[in-house]
Short mmCIF file of C-alpha atoms in Angstrom, two decimals:
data_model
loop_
_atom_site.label_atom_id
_atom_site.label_comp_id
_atom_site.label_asym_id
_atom_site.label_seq_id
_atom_site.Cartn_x
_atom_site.Cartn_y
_atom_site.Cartn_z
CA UNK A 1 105.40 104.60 129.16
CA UNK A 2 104.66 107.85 127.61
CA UNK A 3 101.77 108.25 124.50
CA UNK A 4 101.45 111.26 123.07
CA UNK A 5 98.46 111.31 120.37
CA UNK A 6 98.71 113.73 116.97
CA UNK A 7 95.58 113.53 114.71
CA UNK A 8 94.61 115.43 111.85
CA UNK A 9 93.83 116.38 108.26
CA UNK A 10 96.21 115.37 105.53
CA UNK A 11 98.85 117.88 105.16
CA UNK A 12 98.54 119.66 108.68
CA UNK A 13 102.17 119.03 109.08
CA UNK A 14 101.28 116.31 111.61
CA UNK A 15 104.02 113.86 110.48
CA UNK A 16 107.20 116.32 110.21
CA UNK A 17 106.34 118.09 113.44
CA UNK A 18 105.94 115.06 115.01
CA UNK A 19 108.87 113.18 114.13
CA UNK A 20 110.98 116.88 114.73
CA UNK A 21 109.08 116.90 118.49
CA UNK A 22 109.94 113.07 119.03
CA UNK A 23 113.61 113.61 118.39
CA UNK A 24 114.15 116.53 121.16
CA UNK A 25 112.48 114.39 123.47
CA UNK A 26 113.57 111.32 122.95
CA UNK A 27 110.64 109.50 121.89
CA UNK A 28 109.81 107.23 119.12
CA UNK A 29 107.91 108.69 116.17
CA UNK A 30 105.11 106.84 114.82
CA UNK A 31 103.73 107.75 111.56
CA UNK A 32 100.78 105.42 111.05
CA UNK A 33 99.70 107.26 107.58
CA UNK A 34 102.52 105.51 106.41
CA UNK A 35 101.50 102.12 107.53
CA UNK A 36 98.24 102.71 105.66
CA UNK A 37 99.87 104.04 102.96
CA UNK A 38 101.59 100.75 102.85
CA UNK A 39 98.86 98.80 102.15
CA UNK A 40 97.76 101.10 99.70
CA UNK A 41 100.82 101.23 97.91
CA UNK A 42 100.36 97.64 97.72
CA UNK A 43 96.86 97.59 95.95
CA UNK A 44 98.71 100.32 93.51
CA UNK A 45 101.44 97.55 92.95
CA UNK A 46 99.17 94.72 92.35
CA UNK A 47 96.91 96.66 90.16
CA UNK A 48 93.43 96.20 92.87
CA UNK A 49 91.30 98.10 93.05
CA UNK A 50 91.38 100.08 96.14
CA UNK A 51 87.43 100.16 96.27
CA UNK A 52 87.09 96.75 95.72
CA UNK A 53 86.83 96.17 99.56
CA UNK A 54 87.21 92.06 99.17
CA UNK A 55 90.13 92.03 97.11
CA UNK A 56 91.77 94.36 99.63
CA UNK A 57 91.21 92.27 102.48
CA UNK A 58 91.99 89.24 100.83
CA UNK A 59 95.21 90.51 100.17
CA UNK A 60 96.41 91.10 103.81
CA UNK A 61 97.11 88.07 105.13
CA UNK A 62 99.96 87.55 102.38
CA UNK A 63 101.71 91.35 103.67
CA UNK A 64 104.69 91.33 106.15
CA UNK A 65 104.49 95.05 107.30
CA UNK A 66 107.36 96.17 109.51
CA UNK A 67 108.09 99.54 110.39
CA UNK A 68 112.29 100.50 111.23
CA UNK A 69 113.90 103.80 111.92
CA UNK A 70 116.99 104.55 109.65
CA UNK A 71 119.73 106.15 112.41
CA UNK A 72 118.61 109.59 110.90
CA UNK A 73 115.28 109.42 112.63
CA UNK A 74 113.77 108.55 109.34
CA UNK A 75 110.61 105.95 110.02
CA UNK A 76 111.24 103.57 106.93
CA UNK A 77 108.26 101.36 106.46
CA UNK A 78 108.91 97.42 104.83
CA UNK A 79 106.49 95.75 102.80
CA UNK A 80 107.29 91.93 102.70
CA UNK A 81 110.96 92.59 103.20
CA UNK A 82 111.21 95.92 100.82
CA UNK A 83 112.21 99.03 101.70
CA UNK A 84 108.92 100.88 100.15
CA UNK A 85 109.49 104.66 102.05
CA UNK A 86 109.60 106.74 98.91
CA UNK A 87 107.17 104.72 96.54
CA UNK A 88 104.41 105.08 99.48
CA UNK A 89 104.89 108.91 98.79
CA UNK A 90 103.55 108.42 95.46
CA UNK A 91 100.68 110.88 94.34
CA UNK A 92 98.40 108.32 93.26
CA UNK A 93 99.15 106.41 96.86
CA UNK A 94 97.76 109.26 98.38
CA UNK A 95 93.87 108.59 97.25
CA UNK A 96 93.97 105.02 97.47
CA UNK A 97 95.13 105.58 101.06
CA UNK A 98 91.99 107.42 101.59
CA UNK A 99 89.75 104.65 100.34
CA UNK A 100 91.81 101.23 101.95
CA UNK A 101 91.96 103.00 105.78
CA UNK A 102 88.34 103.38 105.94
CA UNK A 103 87.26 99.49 105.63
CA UNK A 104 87.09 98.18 108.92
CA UNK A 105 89.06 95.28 108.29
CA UNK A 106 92.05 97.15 107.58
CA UNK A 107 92.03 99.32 110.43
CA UNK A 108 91.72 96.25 112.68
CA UNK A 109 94.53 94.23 111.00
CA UNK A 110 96.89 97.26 111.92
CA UNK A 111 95.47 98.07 115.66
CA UNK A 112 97.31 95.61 117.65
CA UNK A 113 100.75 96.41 115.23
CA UNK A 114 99.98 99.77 116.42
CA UNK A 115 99.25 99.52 120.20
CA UNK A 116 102.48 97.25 120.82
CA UNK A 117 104.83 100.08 119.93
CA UNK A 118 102.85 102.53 122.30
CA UNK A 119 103.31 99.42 125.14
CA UNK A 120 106.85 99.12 124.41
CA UNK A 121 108.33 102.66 124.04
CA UNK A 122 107.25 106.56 124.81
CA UNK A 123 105.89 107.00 121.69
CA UNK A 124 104.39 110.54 119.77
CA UNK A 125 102.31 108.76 117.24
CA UNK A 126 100.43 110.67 114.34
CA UNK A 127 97.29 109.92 112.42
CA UNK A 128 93.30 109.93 111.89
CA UNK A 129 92.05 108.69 114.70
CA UNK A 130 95.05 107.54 117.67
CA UNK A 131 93.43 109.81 120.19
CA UNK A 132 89.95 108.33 119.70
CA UNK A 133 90.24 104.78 118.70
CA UNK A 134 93.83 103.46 119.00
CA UNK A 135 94.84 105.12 121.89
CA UNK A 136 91.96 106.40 123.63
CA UNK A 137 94.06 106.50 127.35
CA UNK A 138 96.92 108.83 125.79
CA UNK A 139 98.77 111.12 128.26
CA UNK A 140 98.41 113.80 125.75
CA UNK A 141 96.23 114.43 123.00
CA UNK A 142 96.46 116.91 120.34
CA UNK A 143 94.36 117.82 117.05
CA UNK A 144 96.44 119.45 114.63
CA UNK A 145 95.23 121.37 111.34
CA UNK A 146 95.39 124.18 109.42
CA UNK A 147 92.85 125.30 106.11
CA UNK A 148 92.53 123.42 103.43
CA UNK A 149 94.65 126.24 101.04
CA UNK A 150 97.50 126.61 103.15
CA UNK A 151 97.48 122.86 103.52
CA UNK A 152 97.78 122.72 99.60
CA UNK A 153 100.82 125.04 99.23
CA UNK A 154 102.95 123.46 101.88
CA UNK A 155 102.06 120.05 100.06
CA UNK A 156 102.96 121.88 96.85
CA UNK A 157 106.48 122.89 97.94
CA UNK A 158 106.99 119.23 99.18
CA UNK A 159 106.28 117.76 95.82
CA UNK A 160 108.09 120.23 94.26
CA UNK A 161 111.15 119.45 96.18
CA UNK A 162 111.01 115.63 95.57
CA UNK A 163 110.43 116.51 91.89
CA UNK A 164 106.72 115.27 91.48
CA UNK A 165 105.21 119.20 91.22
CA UNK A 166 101.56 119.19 91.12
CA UNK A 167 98.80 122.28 90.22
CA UNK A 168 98.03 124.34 93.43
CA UNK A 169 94.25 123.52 92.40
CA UNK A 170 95.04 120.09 91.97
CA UNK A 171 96.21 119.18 95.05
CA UNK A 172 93.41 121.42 97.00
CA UNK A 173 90.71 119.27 95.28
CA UNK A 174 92.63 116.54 96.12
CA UNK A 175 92.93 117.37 100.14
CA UNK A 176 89.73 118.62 100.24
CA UNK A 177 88.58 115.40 99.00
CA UNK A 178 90.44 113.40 101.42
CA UNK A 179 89.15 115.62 103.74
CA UNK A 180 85.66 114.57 103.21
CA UNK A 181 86.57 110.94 102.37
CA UNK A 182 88.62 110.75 105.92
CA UNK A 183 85.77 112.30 108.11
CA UNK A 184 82.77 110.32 106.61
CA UNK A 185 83.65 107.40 106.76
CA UNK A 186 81.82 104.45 108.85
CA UNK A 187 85.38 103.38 110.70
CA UNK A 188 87.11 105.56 113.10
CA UNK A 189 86.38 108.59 111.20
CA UNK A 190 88.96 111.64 111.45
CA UNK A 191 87.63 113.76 114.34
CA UNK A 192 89.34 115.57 117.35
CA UNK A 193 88.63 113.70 120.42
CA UNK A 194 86.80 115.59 123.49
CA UNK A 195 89.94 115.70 125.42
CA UNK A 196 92.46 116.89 122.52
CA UNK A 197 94.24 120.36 122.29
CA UNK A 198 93.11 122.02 119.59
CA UNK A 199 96.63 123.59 117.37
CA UNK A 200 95.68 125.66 114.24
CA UNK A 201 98.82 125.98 112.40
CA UNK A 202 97.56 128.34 109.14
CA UNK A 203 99.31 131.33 110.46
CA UNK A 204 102.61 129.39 111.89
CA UNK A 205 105.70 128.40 110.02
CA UNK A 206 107.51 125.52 110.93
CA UNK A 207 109.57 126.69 114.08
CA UNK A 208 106.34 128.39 115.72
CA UNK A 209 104.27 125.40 115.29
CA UNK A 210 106.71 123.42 116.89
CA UNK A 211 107.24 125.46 119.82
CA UNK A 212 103.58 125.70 120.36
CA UNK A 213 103.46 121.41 120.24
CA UNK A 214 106.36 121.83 122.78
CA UNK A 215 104.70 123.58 125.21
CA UNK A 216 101.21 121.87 124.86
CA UNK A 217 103.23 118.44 125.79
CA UNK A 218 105.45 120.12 128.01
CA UNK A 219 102.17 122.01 129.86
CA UNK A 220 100.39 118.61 129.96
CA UNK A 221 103.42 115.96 131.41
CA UNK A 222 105.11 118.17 133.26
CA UNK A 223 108.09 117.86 131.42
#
């Protein structure tokens, strides 16, 4: 089997390009924000607090997370039987996310969820830390980002489009927040692994930062 690692800040793009990039090759897509995002959509549910560390892990044993793929490529994620793909989307998920992936408990109730699909399929998975911690052997390893501003404005148009518009300042304090939380934190911090391709995508639009993914996969397995 195949792995093919994406990590990177929130709102590089990591999650669209990867799922477009999985579908010409064939591969499964793996977005593991979204399994996070999960849990943290949970703790916005249930009205925890999402830095009340105990609580949070006390909760887990009680979630059936399940991730499916709609026949339009779509990852859909399931929380105890529910279809909860558009709630984790949420703008106050988004934080909470933040603060629930960095206790280490978390992180290792989702690792072995995580590694099966990578066992069982040629996978492109996307997240903080799959080249360093989750899949530290993968064929091909890439770090994917772009600044912090242009970050903001393509996560402005998406909001816009689903009809949840933020401020541009808003959502830059927000990222840039994340940003910190994400690569300061004790477990598996966000950071490109020694053996990752570095892909700046500030200048690209979508079709150029795709074709530059392409060839960095294509360059690397021989495809």
């Amino acid at each position: 089997m195949i792995s093919i690692a994406i990590d990177g800040p929130s709102g590089a793009g990591k999650s669209t390009l990867a799922r477009s990039v999985a579908a010409k090759l064939g591969y499964l897509y793996v977005d593991t924000g979204a399994i996070y995002r999960t849990i943290a959509y949970h703790t916005y549910e249930s009205g925890i607090d999402p830095k009340d560390e105990d609580r949070v892990l006390a909760a887990l044993p009680g979630l059936d997370i399940r991730l499916t793929h709609g026949p339009e490529g779509l990852q859909h994620m399931l929380l105890n039987g529910r279809d909860v793909t558009k709630d984790i989307r949420l703008p106050e998920v988004s934080l909470r996310a933040s603060a629930v992936s960095a206790y280490p408990g978390v992180r290792a109730f989702l690792l072995e969820m995580q590694r099966q699909l990578a066992r069982s399929n040629n996978v492109i998975m996307d997240g903080r830390d799959i080249g360093t911690v989750v899949l530290p052997d993968a064929d091909v390893k890439i770090f994917l980002t772009a600044s912090a501003e242009a970050r903001a404005r393509r996560r402005m148009a998406e909001l816009e489009q689903r009809g949840t518009p933020q401020p541009f300042e808003t959502i830059l304090r927000e990222i840039e927040e994340r940003d910190y939380n994400d690569s300061h934190r004790a477990a598996a911090p966000l950071k490109q692994a020694e053996d990752a391709v570095l892909l700046d995508t500030t200048a690209l639009d979508f079709r150029q930062s795709e074709e530059a993914l392409l060839a960095i996969i294509r360059e690397r397995i021989k495809l």
